[in-house]
Tab-separated table of C-alpha atoms and ligand atoms in Angstrom:
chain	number	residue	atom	x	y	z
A	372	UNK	CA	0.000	0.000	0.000
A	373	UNK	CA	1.087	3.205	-1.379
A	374	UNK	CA	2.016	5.322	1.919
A	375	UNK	CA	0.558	8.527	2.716
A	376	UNK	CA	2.884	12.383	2.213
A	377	UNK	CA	3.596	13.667	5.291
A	378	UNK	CA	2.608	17.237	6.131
A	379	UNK	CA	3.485	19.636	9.495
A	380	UNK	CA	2.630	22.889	10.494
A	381	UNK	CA	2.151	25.108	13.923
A	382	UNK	CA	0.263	28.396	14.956
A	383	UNK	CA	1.901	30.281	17.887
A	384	UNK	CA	0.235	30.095	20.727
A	385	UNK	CA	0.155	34.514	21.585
A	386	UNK	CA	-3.343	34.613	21.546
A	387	UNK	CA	-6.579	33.407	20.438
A	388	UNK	CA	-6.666	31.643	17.127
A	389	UNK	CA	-8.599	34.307	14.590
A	390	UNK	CA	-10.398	33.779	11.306
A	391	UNK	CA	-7.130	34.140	9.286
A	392	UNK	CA	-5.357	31.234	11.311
A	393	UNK	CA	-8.920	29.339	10.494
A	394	UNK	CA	-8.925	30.343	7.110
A	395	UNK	CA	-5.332	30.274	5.800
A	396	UNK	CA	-4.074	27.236	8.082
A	397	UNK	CA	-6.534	24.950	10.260
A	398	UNK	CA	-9.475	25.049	7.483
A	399	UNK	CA	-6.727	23.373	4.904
A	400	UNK	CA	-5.872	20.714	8.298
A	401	UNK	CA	-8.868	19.613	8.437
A	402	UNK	CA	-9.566	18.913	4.866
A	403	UNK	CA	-6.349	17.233	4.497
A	404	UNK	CA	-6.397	15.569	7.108
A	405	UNK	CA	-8.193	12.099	5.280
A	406	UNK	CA	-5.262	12.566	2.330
A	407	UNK	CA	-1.929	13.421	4.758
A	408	UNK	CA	-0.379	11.879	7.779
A	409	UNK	CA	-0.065	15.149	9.590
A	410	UNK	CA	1.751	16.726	12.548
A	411	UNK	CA	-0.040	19.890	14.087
A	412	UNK	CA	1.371	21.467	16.558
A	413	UNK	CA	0.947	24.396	19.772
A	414	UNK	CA	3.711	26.768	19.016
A	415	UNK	CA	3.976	27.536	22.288
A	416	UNK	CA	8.051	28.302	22.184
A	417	UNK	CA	7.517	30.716	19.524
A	418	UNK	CA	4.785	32.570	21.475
A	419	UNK	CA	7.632	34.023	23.820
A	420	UNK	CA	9.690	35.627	21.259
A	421	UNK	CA	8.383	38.909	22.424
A	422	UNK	CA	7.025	39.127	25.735
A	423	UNK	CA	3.717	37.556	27.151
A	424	UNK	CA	2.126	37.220	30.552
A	425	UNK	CA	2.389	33.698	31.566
A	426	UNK	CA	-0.755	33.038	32.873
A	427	UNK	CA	-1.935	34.539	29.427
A	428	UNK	CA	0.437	31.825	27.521
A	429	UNK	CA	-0.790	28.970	29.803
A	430	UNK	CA	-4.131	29.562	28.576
A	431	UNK	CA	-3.208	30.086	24.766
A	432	UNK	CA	-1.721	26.739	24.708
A	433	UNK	CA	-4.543	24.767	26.159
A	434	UNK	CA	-6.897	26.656	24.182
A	435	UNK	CA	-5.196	26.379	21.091
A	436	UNK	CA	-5.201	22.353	21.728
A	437	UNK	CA	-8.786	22.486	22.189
A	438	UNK	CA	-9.408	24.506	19.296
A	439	UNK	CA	-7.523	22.716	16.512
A	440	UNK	CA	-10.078	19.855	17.805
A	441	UNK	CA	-13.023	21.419	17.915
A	442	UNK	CA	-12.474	23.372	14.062
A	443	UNK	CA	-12.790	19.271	13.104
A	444	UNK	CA	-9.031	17.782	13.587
A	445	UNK	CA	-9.186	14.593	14.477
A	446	UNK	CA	-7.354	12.610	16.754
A	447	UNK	CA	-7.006	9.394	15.691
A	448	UNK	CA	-5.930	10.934	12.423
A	449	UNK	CA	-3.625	13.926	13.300
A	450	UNK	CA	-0.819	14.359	15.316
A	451	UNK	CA	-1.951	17.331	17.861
A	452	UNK	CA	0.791	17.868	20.565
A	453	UNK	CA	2.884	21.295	22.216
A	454	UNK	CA	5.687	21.847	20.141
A	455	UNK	CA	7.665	22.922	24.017
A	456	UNK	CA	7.118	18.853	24.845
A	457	UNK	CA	9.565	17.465	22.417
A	458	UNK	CA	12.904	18.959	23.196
A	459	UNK	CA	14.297	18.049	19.833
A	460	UNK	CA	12.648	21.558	18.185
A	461	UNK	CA	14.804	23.259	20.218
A	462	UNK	CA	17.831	20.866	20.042
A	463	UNK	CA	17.904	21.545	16.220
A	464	UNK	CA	17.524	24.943	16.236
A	465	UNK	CA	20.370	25.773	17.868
A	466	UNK	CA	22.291	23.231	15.037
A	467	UNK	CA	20.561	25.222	12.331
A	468	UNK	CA	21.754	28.611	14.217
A	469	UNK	CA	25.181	27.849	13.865
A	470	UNK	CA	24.487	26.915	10.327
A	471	UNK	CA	22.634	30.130	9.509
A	472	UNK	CA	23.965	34.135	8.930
A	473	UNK	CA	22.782	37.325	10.826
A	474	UNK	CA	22.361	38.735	6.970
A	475	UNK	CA	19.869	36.049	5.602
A	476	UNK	CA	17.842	36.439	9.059
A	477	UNK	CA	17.729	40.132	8.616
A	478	UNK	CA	16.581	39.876	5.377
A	479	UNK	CA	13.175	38.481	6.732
A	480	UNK	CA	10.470	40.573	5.930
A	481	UNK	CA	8.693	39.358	9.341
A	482	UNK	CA	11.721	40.549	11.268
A	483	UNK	CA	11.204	43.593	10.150
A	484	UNK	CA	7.746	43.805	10.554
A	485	UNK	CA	7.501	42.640	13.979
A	486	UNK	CA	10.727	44.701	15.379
A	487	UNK	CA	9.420	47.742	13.570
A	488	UNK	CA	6.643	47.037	15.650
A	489	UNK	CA	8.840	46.997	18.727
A	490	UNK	CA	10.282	50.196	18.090
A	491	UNK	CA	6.436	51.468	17.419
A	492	UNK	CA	6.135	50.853	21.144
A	493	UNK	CA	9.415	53.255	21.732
A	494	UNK	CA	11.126	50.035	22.569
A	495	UNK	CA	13.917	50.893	20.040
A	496	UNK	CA	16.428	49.353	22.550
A	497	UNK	CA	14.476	45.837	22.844
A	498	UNK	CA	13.924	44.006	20.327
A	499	UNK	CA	14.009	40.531	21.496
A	500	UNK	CA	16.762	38.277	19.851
A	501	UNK	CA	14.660	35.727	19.448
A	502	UNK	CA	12.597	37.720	17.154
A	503	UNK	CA	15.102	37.565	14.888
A	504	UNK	CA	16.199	33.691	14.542
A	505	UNK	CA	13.100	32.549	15.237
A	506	UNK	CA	12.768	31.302	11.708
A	507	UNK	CA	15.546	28.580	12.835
A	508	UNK	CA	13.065	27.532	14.779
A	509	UNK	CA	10.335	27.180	12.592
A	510	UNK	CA	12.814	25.523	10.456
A	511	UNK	CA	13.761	22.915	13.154
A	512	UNK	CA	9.710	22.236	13.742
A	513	UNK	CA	9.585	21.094	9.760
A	514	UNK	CA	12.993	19.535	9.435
A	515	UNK	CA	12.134	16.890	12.295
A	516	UNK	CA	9.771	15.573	10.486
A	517	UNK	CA	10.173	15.105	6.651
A	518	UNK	CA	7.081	16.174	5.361
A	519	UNK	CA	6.756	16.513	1.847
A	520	UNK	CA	4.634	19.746	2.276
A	521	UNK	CA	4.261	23.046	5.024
A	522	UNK	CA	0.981	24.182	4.953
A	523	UNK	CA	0.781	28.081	5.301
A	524	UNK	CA	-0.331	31.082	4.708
A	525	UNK	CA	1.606	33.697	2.128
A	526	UNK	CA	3.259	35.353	4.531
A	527	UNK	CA	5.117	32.172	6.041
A	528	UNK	CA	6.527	31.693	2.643
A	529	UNK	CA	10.051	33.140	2.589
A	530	UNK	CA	10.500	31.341	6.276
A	531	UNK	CA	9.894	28.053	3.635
A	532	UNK	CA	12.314	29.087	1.375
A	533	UNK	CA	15.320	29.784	4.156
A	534	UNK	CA	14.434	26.116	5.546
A	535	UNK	CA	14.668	24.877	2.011
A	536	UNK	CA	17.908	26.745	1.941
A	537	UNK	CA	19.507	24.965	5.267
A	538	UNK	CA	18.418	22.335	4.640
A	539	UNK	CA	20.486	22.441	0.785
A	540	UNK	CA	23.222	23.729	2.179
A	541	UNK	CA	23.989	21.266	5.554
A	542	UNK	CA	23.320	18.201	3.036
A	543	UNK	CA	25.636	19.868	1.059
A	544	UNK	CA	28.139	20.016	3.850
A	545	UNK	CA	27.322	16.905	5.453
A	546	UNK	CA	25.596	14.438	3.169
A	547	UNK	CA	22.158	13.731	2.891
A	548	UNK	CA	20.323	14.992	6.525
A	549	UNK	CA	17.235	16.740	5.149
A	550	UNK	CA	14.644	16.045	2.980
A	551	UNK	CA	13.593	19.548	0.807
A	552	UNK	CA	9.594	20.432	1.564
A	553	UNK	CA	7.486	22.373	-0.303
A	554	UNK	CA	4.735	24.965	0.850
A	555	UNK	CA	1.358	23.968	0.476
A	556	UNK	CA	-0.434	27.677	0.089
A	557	UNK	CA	-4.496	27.573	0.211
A	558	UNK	CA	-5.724	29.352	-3.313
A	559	UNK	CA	-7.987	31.078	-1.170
A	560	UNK	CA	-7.437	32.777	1.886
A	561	UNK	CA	-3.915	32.372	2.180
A	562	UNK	CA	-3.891	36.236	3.735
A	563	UNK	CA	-6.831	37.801	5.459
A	564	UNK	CA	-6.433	40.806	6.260
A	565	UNK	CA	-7.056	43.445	9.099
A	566	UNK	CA	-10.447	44.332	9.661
A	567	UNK	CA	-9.410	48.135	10.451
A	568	UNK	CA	-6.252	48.606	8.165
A	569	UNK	CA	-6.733	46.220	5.533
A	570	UNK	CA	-3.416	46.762	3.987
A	571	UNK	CA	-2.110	44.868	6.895
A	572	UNK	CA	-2.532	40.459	7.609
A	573	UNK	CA	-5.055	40.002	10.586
A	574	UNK	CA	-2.950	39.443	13.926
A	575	UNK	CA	-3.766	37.553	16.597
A	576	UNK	CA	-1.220	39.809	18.736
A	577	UNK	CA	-2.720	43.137	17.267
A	578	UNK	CA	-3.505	45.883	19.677
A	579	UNK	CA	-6.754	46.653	18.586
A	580	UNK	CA	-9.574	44.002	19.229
A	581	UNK	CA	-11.736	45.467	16.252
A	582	UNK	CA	-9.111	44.589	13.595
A	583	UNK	CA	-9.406	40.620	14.021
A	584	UNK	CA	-12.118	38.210	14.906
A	585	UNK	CA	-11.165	35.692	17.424
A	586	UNK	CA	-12.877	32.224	17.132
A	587	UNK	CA	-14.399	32.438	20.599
A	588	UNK	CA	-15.486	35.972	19.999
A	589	UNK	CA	-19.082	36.119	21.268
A	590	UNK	CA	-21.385	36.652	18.117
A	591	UNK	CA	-22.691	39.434	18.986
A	592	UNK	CA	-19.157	41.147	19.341
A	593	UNK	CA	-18.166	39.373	15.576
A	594	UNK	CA	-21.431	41.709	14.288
A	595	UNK	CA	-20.322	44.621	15.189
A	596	UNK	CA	-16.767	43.806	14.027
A	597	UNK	CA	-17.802	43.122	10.627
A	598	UNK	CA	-20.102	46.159	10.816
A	599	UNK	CA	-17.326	48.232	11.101
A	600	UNK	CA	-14.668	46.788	9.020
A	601	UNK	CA	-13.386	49.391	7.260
A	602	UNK	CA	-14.596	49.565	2.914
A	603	UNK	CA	-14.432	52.096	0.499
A	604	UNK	CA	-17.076	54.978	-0.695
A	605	UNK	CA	-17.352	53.571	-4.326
A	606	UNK	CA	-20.091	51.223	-2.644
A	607	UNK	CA	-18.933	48.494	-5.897
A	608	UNK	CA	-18.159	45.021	-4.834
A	609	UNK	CA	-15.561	43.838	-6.476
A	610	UNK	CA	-12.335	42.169	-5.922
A	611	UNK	CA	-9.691	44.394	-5.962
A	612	UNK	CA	-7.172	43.905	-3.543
A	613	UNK	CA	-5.036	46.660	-4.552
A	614	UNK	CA	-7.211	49.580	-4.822
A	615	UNK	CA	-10.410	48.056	-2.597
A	616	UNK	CA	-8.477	46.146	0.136
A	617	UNK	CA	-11.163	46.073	2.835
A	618	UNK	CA	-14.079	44.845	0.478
A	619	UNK	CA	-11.620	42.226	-1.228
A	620	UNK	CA	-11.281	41.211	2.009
A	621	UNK	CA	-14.793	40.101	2.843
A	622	UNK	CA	-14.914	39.085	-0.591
A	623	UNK	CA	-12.078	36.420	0.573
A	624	UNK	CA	-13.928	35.649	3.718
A	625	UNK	CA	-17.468	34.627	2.214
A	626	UNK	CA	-15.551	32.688	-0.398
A	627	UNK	CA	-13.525	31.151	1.913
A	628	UNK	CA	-16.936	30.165	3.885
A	629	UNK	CA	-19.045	29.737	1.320
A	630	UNK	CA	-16.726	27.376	-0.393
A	631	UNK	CA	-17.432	29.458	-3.399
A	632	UNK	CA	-14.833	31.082	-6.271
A	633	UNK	CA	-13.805	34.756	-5.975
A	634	UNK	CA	-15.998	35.105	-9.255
A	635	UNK	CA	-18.724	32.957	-8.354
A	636	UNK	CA	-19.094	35.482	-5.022
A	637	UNK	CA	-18.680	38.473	-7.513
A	638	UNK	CA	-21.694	37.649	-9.354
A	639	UNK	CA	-24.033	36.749	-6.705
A	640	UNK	CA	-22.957	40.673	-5.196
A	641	UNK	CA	-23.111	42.137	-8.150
A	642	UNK	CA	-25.770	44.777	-8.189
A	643	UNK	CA	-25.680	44.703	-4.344
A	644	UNK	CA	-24.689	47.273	-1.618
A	645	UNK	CA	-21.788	47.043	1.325
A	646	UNK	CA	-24.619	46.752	3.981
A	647	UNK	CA	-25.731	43.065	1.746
A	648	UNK	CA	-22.304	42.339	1.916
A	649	UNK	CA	-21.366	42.636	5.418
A	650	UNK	CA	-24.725	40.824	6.275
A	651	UNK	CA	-23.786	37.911	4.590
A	652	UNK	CA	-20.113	37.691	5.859
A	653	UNK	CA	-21.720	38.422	9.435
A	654	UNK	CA	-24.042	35.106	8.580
A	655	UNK	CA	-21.145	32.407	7.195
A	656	UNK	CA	-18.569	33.855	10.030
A	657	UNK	CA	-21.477	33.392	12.193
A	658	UNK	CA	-22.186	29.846	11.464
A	659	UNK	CA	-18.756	28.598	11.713
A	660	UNK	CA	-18.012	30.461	14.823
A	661	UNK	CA	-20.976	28.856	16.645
A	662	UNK	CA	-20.419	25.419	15.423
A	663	UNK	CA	-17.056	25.411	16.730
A	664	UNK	CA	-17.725	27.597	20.210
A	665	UNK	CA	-20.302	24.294	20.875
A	666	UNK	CA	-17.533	21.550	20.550
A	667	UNK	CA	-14.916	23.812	22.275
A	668	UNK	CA	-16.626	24.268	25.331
A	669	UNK	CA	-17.998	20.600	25.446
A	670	UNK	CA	-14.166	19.899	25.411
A	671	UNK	CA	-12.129	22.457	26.916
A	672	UNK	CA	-13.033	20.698	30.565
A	673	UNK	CA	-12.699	17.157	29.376
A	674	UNK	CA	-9.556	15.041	30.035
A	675	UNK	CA	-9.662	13.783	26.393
A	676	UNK	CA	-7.725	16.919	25.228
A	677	UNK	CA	-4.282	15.542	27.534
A	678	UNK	CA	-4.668	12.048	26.322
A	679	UNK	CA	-4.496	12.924	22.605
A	680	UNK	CA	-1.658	15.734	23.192
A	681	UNK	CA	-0.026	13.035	25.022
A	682	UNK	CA	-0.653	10.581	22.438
A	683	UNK	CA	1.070	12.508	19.659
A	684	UNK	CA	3.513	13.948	21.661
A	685	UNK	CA	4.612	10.150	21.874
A	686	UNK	CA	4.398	9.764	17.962
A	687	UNK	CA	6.049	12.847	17.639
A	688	UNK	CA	9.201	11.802	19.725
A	689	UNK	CA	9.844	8.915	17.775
A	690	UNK	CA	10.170	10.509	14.746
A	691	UNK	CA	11.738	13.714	16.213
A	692	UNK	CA	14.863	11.144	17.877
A	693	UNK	CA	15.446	9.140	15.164
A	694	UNK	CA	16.011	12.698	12.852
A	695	UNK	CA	18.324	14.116	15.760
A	696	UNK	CA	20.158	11.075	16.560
A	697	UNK	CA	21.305	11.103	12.474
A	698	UNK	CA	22.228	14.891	12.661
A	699	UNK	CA	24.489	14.364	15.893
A	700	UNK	CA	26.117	11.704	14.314
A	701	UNK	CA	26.631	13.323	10.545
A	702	UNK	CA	27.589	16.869	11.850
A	703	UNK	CA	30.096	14.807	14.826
A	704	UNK	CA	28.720	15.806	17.656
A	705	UNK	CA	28.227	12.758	18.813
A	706	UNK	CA	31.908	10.985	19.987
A	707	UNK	CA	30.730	7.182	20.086
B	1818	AQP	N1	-4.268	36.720	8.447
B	1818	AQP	C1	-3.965	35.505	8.035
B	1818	AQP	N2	-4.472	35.026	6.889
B	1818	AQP	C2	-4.162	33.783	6.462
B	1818	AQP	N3	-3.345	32.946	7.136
B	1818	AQP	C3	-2.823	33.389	8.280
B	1818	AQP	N4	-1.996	32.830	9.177
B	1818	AQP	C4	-1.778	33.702	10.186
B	1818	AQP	N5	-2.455	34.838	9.995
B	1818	AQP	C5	-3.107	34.683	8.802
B	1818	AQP	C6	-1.452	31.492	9.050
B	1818	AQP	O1	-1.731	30.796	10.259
B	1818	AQP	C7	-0.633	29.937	10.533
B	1818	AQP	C8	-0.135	30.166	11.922
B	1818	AQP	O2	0.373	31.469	12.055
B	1818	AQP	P1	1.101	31.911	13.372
B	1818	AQP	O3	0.113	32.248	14.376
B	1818	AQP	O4	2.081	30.881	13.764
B	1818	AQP	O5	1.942	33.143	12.970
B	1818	AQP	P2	1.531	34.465	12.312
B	1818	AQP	O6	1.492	34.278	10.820
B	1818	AQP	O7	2.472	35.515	12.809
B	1818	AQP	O8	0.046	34.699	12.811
B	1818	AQP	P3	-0.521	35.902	13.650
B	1818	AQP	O9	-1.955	35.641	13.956
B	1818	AQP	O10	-0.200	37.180	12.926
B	1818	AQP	O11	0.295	35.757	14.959
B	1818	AQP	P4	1.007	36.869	15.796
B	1818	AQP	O12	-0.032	37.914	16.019
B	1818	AQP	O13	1.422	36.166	17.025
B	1818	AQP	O14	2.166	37.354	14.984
B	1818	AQP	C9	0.441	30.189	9.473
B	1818	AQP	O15	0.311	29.196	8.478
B	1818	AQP	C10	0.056	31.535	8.960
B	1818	AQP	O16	0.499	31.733	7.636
């Protein structure tokens, strides 16, 4: 029997998962999940690259588990488990560190994103090392594993291509270690954006509450957010991401939810006012929202969620040692 492609992927654990994590990552999970053996983890170890509050980050990562679960991941099928519980991530990263340069990390358009945003906060003398090699990281988390693919949205993309890039260059140096992935990008939804500056990617860490929806927002609250996401005057739907960012946007949400094409969504709008619009994105988000607010709280209490994290922690491990035990003994760090 022909064996199934291996995938992995994480979302870091700094808040709430929002729509765009649901739309451009766990929504592609769960449909892949029948096709893939797959590895999902908490990226809870990436959630302190700049600070948090840790009773804040205690709940993220429980919540997170609960969540991939209740958006329709299953357990016998997928690998859930907290990337922090097998040391390996972190035991690689440090290999790939030494194998990396300070210019090809500062090249990273998140770095400079997120330490801009650090130096927004007139923190221009902290911005957390981490921040910058945290792509090692990320790097390590897919490495471990083999997968043939990295599910993730656009803006992960150039972190895909610098693991691609380690990974050439230390089999290059020290025979074959790595196997090369690919990114698996969703045609559809692979960047929501902010709800109240739609030029920028919705943020789970944003400042401003209004400019993402959460997936255990209360409805009510995910009305009014929609209400006032920010449009255009020109009142025309149509997808134009350049020059009508905030409509394209709910444009990309419906179609996303509706499971219907960018044009197919055009047409039924056409003729149709903002107001229409919004209404119907408040309806699909709506539906979603409160089918997977039921599961989560039926689960969040249970003990279930431990035994499956525990479960594919285990599964994790095994393949996690067996790719660490080859690198110490290929790079020579290990004298037996
Ligand atoms: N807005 C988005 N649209 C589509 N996909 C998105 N992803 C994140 N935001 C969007 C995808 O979700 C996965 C996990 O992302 P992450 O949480 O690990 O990191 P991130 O991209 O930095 O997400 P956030 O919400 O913006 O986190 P913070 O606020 O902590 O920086 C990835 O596949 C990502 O592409």
């Amino acid at each position: 029997m022909k064996s199934k492609k291996r995938m992995v992927s994480g979302i870091t654990a700094t808040g709430t998962v929002t729509l765009g994590n649901y739309i451009g990552a766990i929504k592609n999970f769960v449909k892949l999940q029948e096709e893939f053996e797959m590895y999902i983890f908490v990226a809870n170890l990436h959630a302190i690259t700049t600070p948090i509050d840790k009773l804040k980050l205690r709940e993220n990562i429980k919540s997170m588990a609960a969540l991939y679960f209740a958006c329709g991941l299953d357990p016998n099928k997928v690998n859930v488990f907290i990337q922090s519980e097998v040391l390996e991530h972190t035991q690689l990263s440090w290999i790939l560190t030494c194998n990396s340069t300070i210019g090809e990390l500062n090249r990273m358009t998140q770095f400079k994103d997120k330490s801009q945003k650090q130096k927004n906060k007139n923190r221009t003398d902290y911005i957390p090392t981490g921040l910058l090699t945290y792509p090692l990281l990320m790097a390590a988390d897919i490495l471990l594993y083999e997968p043939d693919y990295v599910p993730v949205g656009k803006d992960q993309k150039q972190h895909i291509e610098l693991t691609r890039n380690l990974a050439e260059r230390m089999n290059n140096k020290y025979g074959n270690l790595f196997k090369i992935p690919e990114e698996y990008i969703p045609e559809v939804g692979s960047k929501i954006m902010d709800l109240q500056n739609p030029t920028n990617k919705m943020s789970k860490s944003s400042e401003n509450p209004k400019s993402y929806i959460s997936l255990l927002d209360d409805i009510k609250i995910v009305e009014k957010k929609i209400k006032s996401a920010v449009t255009d005057s020109e009142n025309l739907i149509k997808y134009d991401p350049i020059n009508k960012p905030g409509v394209s946007n709910l444009i990309v949400i419906y179609s996303s939810l509706a499971n219907k094409s960018i044009k197919e969504v055009e047409l039924f709008f056409s003729n149709k006012d903002y107001g229409f619009l919004k209404n119907e994105v408040i309806k699909v988000v709506s539906i979603l929202l409160k089918e997977i607010q039921d599961k989560y709280y039926n689960l969040i209490n249970s003990n279930d969620i431990e035994t499956w994290l525990e479960k594919s922690a285990n599964n994790a491990r095994y393949l996690a040692r067996k790719k660490m035990s080859k690198v110490m003994d290929k790079i020579g760090l290990n004298y037996k």
